Each structure stands twice: as C-alpha cells, then as structure tokens.
Short mmCIF file of C-alpha atoms in Angstrom, two decimals:
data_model
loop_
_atom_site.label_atom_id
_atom_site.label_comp_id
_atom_site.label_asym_id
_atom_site.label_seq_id
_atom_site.Cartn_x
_atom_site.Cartn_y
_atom_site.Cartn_z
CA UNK A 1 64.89 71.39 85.23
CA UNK A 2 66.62 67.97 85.55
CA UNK A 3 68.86 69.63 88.22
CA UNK A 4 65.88 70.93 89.98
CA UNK A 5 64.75 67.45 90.12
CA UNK A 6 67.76 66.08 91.71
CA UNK A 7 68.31 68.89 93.98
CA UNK A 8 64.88 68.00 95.68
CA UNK A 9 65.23 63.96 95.47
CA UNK A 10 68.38 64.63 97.35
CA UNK A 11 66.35 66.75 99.76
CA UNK A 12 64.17 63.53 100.84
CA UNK A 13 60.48 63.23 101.96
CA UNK A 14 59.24 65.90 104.24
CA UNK A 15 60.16 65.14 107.74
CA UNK A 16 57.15 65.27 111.17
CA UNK A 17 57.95 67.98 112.75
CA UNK A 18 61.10 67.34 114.78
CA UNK A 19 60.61 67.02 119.14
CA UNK A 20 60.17 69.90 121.70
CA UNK A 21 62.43 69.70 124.59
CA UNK A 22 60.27 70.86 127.56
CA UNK A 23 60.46 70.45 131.35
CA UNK A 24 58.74 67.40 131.37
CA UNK A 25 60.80 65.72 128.48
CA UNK A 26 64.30 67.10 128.63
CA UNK A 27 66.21 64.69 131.16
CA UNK A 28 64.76 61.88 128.60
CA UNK A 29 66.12 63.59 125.66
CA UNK A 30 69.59 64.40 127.60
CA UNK A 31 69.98 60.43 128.01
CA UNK A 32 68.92 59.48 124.20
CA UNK A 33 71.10 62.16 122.76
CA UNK A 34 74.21 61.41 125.08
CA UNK A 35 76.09 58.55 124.54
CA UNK A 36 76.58 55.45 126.83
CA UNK A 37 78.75 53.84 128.52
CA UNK A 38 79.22 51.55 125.63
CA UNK A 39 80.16 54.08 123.41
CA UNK A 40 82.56 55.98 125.49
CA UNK A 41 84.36 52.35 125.87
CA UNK A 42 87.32 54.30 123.59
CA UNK A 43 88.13 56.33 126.59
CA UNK A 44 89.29 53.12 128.22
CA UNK A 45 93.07 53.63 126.22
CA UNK A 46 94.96 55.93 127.61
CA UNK A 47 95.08 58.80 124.37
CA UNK A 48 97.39 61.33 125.23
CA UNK A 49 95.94 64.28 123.36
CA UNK A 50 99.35 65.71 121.30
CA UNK A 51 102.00 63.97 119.54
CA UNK A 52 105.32 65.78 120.39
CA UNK A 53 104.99 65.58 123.92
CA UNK A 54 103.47 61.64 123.47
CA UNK A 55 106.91 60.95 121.24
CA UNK A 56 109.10 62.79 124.04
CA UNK A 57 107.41 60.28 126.51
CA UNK A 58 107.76 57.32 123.99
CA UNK A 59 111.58 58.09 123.59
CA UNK A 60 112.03 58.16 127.83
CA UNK A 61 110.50 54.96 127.97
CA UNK A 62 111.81 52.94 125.08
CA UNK A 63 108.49 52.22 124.37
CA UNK A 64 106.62 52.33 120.90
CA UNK A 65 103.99 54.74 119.92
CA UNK A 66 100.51 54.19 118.66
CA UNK A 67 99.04 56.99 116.86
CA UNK A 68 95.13 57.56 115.97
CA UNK A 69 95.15 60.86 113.70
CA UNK A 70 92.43 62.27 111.88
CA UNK A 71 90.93 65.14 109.97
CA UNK A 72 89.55 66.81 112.92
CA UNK A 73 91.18 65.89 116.41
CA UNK A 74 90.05 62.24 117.31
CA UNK A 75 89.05 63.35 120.99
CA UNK A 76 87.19 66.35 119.98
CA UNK A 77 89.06 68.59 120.80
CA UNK A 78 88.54 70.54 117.34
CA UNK B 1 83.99 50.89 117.31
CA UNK B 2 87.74 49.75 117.06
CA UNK B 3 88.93 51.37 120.36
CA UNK B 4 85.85 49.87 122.50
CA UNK B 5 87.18 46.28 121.78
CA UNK B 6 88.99 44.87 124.21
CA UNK B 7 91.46 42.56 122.65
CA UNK B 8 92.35 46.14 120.93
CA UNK B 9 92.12 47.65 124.33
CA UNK B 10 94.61 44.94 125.94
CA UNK B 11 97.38 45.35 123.32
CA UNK B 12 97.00 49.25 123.10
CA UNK B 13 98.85 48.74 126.74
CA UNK B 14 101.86 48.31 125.32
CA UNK B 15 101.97 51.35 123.64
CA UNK B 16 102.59 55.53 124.36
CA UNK B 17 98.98 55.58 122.38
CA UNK B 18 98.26 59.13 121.48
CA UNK B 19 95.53 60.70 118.94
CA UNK B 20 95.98 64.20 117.04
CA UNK B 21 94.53 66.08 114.23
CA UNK B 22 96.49 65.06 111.24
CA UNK B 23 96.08 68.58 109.41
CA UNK B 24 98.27 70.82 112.12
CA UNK B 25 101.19 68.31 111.88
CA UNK B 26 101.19 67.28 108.40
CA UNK B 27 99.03 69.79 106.54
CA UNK B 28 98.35 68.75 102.39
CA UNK B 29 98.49 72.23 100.94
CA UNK B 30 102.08 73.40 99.88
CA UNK B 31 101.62 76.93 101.95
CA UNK B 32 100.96 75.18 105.44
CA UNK B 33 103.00 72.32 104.99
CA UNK B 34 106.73 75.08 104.94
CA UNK B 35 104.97 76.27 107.95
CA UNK B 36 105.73 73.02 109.66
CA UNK B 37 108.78 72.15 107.67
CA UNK B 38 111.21 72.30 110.70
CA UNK B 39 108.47 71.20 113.26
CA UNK B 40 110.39 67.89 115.19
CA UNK B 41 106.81 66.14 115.31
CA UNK B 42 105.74 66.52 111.81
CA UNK B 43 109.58 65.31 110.30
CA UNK B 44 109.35 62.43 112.88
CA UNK B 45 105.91 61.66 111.27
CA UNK B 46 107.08 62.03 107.68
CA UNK B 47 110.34 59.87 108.58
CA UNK B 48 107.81 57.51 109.41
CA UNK B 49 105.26 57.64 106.60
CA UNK B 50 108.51 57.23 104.47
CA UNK B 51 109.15 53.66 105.76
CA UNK B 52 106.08 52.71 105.10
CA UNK B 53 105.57 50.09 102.84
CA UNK B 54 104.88 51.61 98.62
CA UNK B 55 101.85 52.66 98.40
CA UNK B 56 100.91 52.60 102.17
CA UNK B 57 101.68 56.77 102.42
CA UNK B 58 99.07 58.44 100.55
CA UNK B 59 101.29 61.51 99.43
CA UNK B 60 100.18 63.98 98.39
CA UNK B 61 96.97 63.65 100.44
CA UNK B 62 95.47 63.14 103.81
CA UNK B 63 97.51 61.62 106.47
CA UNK B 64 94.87 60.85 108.84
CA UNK B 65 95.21 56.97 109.95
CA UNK B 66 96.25 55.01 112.64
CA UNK B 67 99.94 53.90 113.14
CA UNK B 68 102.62 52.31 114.93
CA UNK B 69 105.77 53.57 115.15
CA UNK B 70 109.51 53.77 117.01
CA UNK B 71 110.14 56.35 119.61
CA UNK B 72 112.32 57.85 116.68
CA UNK B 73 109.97 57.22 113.66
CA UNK B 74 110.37 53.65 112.79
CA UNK B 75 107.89 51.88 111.13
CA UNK B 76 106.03 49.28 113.06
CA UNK B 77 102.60 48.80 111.30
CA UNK B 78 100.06 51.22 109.81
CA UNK B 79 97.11 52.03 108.22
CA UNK B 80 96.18 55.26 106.50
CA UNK B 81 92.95 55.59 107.12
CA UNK B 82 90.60 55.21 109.74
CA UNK B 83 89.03 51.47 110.71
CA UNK B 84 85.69 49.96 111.65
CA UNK B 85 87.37 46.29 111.86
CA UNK B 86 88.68 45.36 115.02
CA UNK B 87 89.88 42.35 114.11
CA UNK B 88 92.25 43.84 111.53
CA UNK B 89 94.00 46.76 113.67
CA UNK B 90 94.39 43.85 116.29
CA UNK B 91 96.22 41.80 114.04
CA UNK B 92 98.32 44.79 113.19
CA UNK B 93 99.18 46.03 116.42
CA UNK B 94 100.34 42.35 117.15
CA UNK B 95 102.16 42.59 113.95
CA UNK B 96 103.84 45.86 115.52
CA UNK B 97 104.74 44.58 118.97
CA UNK B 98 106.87 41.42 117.27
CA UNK B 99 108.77 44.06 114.78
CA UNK B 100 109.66 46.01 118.63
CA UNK B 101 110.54 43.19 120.38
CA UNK B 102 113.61 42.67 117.62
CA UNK B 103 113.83 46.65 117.31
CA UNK B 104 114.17 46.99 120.85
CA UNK B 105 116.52 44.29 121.24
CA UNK B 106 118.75 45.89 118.39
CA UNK B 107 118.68 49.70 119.69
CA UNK B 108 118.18 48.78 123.23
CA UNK B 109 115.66 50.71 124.02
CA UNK B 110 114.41 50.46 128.21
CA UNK B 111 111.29 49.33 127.16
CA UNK B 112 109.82 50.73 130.19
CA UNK B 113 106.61 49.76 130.86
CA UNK B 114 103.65 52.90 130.28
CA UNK B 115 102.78 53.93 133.05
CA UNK B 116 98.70 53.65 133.77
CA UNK B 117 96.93 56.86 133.12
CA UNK B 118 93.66 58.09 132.17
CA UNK B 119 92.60 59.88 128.31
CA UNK B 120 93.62 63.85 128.66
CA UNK B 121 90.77 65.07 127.89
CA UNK B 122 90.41 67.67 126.11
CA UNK B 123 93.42 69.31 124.90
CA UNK B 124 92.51 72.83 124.51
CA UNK B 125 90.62 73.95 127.04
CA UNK B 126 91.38 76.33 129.94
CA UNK B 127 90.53 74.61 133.09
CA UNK B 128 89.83 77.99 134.80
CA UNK B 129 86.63 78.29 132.70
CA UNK B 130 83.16 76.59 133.63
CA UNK B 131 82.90 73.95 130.32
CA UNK B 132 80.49 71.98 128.83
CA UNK B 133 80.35 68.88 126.74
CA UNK B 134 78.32 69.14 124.24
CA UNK B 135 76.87 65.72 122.62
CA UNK B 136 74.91 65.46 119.52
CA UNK B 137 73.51 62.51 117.14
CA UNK B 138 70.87 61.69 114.92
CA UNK B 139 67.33 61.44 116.49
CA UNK B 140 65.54 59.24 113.86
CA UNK B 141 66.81 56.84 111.47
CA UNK B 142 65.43 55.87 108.41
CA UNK B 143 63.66 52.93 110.28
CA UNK B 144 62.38 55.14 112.78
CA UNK B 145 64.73 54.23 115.97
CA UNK B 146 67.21 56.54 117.05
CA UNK B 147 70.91 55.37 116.08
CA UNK B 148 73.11 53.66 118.63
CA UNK B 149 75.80 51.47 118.11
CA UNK B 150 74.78 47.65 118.75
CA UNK B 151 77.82 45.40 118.42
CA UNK B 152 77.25 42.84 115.66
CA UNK B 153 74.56 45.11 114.17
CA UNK B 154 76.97 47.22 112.07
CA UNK B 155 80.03 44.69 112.04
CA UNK B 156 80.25 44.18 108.20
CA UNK B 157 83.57 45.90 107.98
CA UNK B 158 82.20 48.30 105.45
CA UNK B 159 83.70 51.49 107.16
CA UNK B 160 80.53 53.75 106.10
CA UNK B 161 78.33 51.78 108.07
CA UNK B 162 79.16 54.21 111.06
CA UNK B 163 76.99 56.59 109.80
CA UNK B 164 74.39 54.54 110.93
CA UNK B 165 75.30 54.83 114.72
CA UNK B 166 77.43 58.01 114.41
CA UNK B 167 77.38 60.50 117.52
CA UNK B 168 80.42 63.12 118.61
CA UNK B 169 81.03 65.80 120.89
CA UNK B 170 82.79 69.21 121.49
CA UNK B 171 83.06 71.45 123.83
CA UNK B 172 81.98 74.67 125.03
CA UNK B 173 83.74 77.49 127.51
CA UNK B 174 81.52 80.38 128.81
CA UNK B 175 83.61 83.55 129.27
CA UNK B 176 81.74 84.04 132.93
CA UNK B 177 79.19 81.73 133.94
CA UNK B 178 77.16 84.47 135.64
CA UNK B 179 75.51 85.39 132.06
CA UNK B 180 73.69 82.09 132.15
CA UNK B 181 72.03 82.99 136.20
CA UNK B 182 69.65 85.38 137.11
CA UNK B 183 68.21 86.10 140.72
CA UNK B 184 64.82 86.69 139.17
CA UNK B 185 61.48 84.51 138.70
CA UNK B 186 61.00 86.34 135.29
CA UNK B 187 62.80 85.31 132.59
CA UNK B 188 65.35 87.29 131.35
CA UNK B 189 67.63 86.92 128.25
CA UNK B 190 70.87 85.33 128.52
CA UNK B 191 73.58 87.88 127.05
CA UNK B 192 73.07 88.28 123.45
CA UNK B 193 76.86 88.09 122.50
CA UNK B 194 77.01 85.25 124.73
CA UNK B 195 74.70 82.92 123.42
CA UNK B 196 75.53 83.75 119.81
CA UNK B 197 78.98 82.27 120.52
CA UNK B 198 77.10 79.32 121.29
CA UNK B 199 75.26 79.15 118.30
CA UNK B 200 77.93 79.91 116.19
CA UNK B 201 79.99 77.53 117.91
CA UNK B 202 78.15 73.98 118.84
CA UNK B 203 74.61 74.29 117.29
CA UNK B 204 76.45 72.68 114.31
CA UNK B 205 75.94 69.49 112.37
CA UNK B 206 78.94 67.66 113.05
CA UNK B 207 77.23 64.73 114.01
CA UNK B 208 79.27 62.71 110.89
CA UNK B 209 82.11 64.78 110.55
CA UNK B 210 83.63 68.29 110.56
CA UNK B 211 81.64 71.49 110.22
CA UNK B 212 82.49 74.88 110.44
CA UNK B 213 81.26 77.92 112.69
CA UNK B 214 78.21 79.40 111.81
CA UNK B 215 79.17 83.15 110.86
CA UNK B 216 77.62 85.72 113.01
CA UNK B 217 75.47 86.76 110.09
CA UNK B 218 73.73 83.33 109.30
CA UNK B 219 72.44 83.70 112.58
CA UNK B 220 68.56 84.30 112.02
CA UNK B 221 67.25 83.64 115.82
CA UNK B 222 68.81 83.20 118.68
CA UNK B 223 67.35 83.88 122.25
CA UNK B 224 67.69 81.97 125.33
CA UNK B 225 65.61 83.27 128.26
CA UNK B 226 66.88 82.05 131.95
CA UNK B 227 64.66 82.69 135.25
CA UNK B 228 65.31 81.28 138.95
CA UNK B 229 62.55 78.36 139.80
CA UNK B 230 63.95 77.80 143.49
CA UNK B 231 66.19 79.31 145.76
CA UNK B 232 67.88 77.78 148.92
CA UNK B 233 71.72 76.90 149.50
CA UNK B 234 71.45 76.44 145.84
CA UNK B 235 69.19 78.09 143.13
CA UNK B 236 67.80 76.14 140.51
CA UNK B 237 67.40 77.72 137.34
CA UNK B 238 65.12 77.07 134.04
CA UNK B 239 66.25 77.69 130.84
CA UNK B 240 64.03 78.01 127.25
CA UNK B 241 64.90 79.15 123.74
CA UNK B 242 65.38 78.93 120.31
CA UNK B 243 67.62 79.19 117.78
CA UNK B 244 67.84 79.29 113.65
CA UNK B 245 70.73 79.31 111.11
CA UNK B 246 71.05 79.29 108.09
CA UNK B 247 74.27 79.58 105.90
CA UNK B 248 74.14 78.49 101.66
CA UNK B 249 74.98 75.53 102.24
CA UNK B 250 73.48 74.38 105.20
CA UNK B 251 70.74 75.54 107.75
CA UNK B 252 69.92 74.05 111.78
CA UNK B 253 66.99 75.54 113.92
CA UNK B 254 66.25 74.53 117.00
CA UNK B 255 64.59 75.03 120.35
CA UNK B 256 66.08 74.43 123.93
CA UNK B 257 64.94 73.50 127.37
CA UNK B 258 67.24 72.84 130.36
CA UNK B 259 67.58 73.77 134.53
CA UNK B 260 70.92 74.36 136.32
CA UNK B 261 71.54 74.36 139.84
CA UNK B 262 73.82 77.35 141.03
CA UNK B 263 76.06 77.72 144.25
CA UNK B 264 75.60 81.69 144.87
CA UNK B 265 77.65 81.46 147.35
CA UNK B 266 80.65 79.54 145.77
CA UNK B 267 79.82 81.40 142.48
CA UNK B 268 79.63 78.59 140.02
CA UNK B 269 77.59 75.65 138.28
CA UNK B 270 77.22 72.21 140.12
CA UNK B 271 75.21 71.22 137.34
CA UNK B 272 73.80 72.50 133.87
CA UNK B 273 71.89 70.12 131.50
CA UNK B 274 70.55 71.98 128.11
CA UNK B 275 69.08 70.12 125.39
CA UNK B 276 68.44 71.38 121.91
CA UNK B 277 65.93 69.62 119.35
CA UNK B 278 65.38 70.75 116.25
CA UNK B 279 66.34 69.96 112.07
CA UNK B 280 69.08 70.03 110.33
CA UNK B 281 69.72 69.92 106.72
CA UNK B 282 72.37 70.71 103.97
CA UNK B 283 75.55 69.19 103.89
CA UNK B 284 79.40 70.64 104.24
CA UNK B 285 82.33 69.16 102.69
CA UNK B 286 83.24 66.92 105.23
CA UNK B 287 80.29 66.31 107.49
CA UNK B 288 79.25 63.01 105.32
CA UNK B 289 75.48 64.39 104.60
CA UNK B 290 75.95 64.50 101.00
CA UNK B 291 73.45 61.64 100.67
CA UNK B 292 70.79 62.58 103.61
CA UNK B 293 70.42 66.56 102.83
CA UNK B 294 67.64 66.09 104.79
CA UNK B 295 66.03 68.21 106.68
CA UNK B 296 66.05 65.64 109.63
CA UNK B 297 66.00 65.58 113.47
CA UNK B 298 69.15 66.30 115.34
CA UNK B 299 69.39 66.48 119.58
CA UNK B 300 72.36 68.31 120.79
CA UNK B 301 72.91 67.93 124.78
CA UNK B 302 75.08 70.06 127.25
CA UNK B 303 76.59 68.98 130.51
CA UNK B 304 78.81 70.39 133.09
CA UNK B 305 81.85 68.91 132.53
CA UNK B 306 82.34 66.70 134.83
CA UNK B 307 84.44 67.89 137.97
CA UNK B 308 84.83 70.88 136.51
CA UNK B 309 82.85 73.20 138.16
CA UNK B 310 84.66 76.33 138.12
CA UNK B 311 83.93 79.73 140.30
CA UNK B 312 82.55 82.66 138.74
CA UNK B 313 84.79 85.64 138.15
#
C-alpha cells in the first residue's frame, strides 16, 4: 500500500490536456519548441565532432586541445 | 549555458576544441573497455586522466567532463563532470593556456594558430539523405511558462538547475523522401515502416538526457496521413497524425500537424516543418525525470536541415 502511495505522489497532479498542433497553430508551436538564437550561442566554438582526428589536428598545430565529453555525444549526434 | 558565454567563447580560440561521447572512447564496463584497449584516442585520453591531479579521475566510473590537454595527452586543466558555471571553466581554461605557454616553450611545439572554422555538425549523418533536426523541450513548467533559458535566472551554479530550461535535439534521415509526398488532395498514409522508424526513433523523451528507441512493439498508434494542398513550381503539402507509445517504463503520445513544400521537379524538400504535441511520462535511467514522472506536455519540432535539401532517389 505505502508503495502504491508513493508510486502515484511521484506521478503528480493530473495534467489539462496537453495542446493540438493544427494548421492554424503549428508555425507558433515550431518557434516555442525550437530553440533561439540564444541558446544555440554554443555553436559559436568551433566543436569538431571526434577526438582522434581533433588530436591528429592538435598535434599538426602544436596547439592544445579542449575536450567537452559526455554520456551521450555533446552535439547530438547520439 | 557555459559554451554561450563569451569570455568562455574568446579563450576556447586558443584551443583544437572538440566534443565526443565519453562511452565509445573510454567505456566503464570491463567487456567494452578491452575493446578499446589499443584504440590511440582512448590511451591518449587515459594518459591524460592519469595526470590528473588524485582524485580528479573518477576511475572506475564515468569519464564524461570537460578537459584540457597536450596534443600528446598532457594535462592542462580539467573537470570531470559537466558545468553550469562559466565563471569557473573560464578560470580554468586560463589556468590551462599559462601551463601551455611553459609546455610549449619546453617541447616546442608550432603553436600554430587554429584555424577559424565552423561546429561539424553532426557527425553521423550521410549527407546524401534529406535530414531533419528534430528539437524538443518541455511545454509547461511548474509555474505555467514554458522553459527557456534567461541568463541570471538560473545562474546559482547549482548544476541541476538546467532542468529548468533544458531543450536538445537529434536528428532524423528518411531512407527516400518521396514516402512523405503524395500527388493527391486526399490524404493518404505515409509508409507504415517509415514512420514507425520515426517513432521509434525521435518521438522520445530525451528532453533531459538520454533515452532509448522505442521497440517496434511498444508502438500502440502510429499514422501520419499526407495530402497535396497546392500545386505549382512547387507543391505544398499538409501533414496530420498521431502517435502513442508505451514501453514499462515510460509512455509518449502525441499528435502532429505540419506542411512541406516539394520541388517535383528537382525531387526533394525545400522545406518540411512537423510539430508533435502531446504527454510524456515515466522516466529512464538517464533522462533526469525521476522526480517529474509526470505525465506532462512535451513539443517535439522537425526542420529541414538547413542547406540540406537533398534529391529524391
């Protein structure tokens, strides 16, 4: 019972029923859902996209490396 | 929103910057990680993570982080996880540049400068094929508004605060772009196969943080109807569906609504905009809903990638 509880605390309040994209309202959506140009400010350094080839590069250059790495390719490329 | 500041912007310059998923170069389960035993990259990296300071290199354990290192693996800075703080990766790339200038100086490296070139974006994509980029965030907050970044308005340097603005993308390839056109005012349905990929592939809540395909069989729904609306040098075409699934863990439904405009003659897209609203709710390991289960709103939008209009087959 007292994990039934907190199975359905986690589960929150019921919701409104969520938007309906239609041709009226779907350009407006598009905009609110896709980012800006604030948030695609990131895209302003220069990521190359895979390390060997960005460490072959580093070592023609003689120029240090700085490396963003996460769980799941940074650029989305996952 | 580290890499959107510009002091972090200006000193990035200096650098070969490159980003990577961490689990293909240094995996953290014993069977994967004598895959890439002999990989060049991944004993570079490990070279690296070796400097670093005790306690800096979580082994065993994630890798994911950000990092400044030698063209052969010398430690510079890092940080082994990721950073909302500004401020702090700023100080440590300074940090970085001072230990090159004496590293340079004592291997004699060129130091070259980098030459100016946009983000490769993305890696893994065939440019032959039409794409998409897909976007997706949160619709409502728990205040009602829908989440977007505001500098100063999430600034307290407590990383999870993100969640509060969070929005990502991926990316979607159509095998031939001809299954989403039709020469027909009535709507017909887009491929079945075809659209399933879709589902399968980007109708998923990874608005926070990884999630996995859909398997074909938590697909409930999934129909997308397309008809023609206008025809001239270019036809404009409507498109309206829905879709639904629903996995143990975790469950999305949804209905789209979207127009394209199609060169018949040049065989390919010169624009596609779809937009999917709907709920999502359940959480996966790593897509940071453990706390909002939901179910809550979720807008996923698709795009023509940009300049990448590609001819049909």
């Amino acid at each position: 019972m007292l994990v039934v509880a907190l199975v359905s605390a986690l589960a929150g309040p019921p919701q409104d029923p969520p938007p309906v994209p239609d041709a009226d309202n779907f350009r407006q959506w598009q905009t609110r859902i896709e980012p800006d140009a604030t948030e695609l400010a990131y895209l302003r350094v220069a990521w190359r996209n895979e390390f060997w080839p960005a460490v072959l590069e580093a070592r023609e250059l003689g120029r240090p490396i700085l490396f963003w790495t996460m769980n799941g390719h940074p650029l989305g490329c996952t | 929103m580290v890499w959107s500041d510009p002091e972090v912007q200006k000193l990035s310059r200096e650098f070969v910057t490159v980003a990577d998923e961490v689990y293909l170069l240094y995996p953290e389960d014993p069977h994967n990680l004598a895959r890439v035993a002999n990989d060049p990259g991944h004993l570079l990296f490990k070279k690296f993570g070796e400097a670093m300071p005790r306690g800096a290199w979580h082994h065993p354990g994630t890798k994911q982080g950000i990092y400044m290192l030698g063209p052969d693996g010398e430690y510079l800075e890092g940080l082994g996880a990721a950073s909302g703080d500004p401020a702090d990766i700023a100080r440590r790339l300074r940090t970085a540049l001072e230990r090159w200038d004496a590293l340079r100086k004592e291997k004699r490296y060129r130091n070259a400068p980098v030459p100016a070139k946009g983000v490769e974006l993305p890696c893994d994509l065939d440019a032959r094929r039409t794409t998409l980029r897909v976007s997706l965030r949160d619709l409502v907050g728990d205040d009602g508004t829908t989440p977007r970044y505001e500098k100063g308005a999430y600034d307290d340097r407590n990383w999870t605060t993100w969640i509060g603005w969070a929005w990502n993308q991926n990316w979607f390839q159509l095998d031939d772009p001809r299954d989403f056109v039709t020469d027909g005012a009535q709507p017909r349905d887009v491929p079945a196969a075809t659209f399933r990929r879709l589902c399968r592939e980007v109708l998923v809540d990874n608005v926070r943080g990884q999630a996995p395909h859909w398997e074909d069989g938590h697909v409930q729904r999934a129909s997308l109807t397309v008809r023609r609306v206008s025809a001239g040098k270019t036809w404009t075409l409507e498109y309206s569906g829905e879709a639904s699934m629903e996995a143990p863990k975790a469950a999305l439904a949804v209905k789209l609504h979207g127009r394209a405009e199609w060169d018949p003659a040049a065989k390919r897209f010169v624009r596609f905009d779809l937009v999917a609203l709907g709920t999502r709710q359940g959480a996966w390991g790593a897509n940071q809903r453990e706390q909002q289960r939901g179910p809550s709103p979720i807008g996923i939008a698709f795009r023509l990638f940009p300049g990448e209009a590609r001819t049909g087959r």
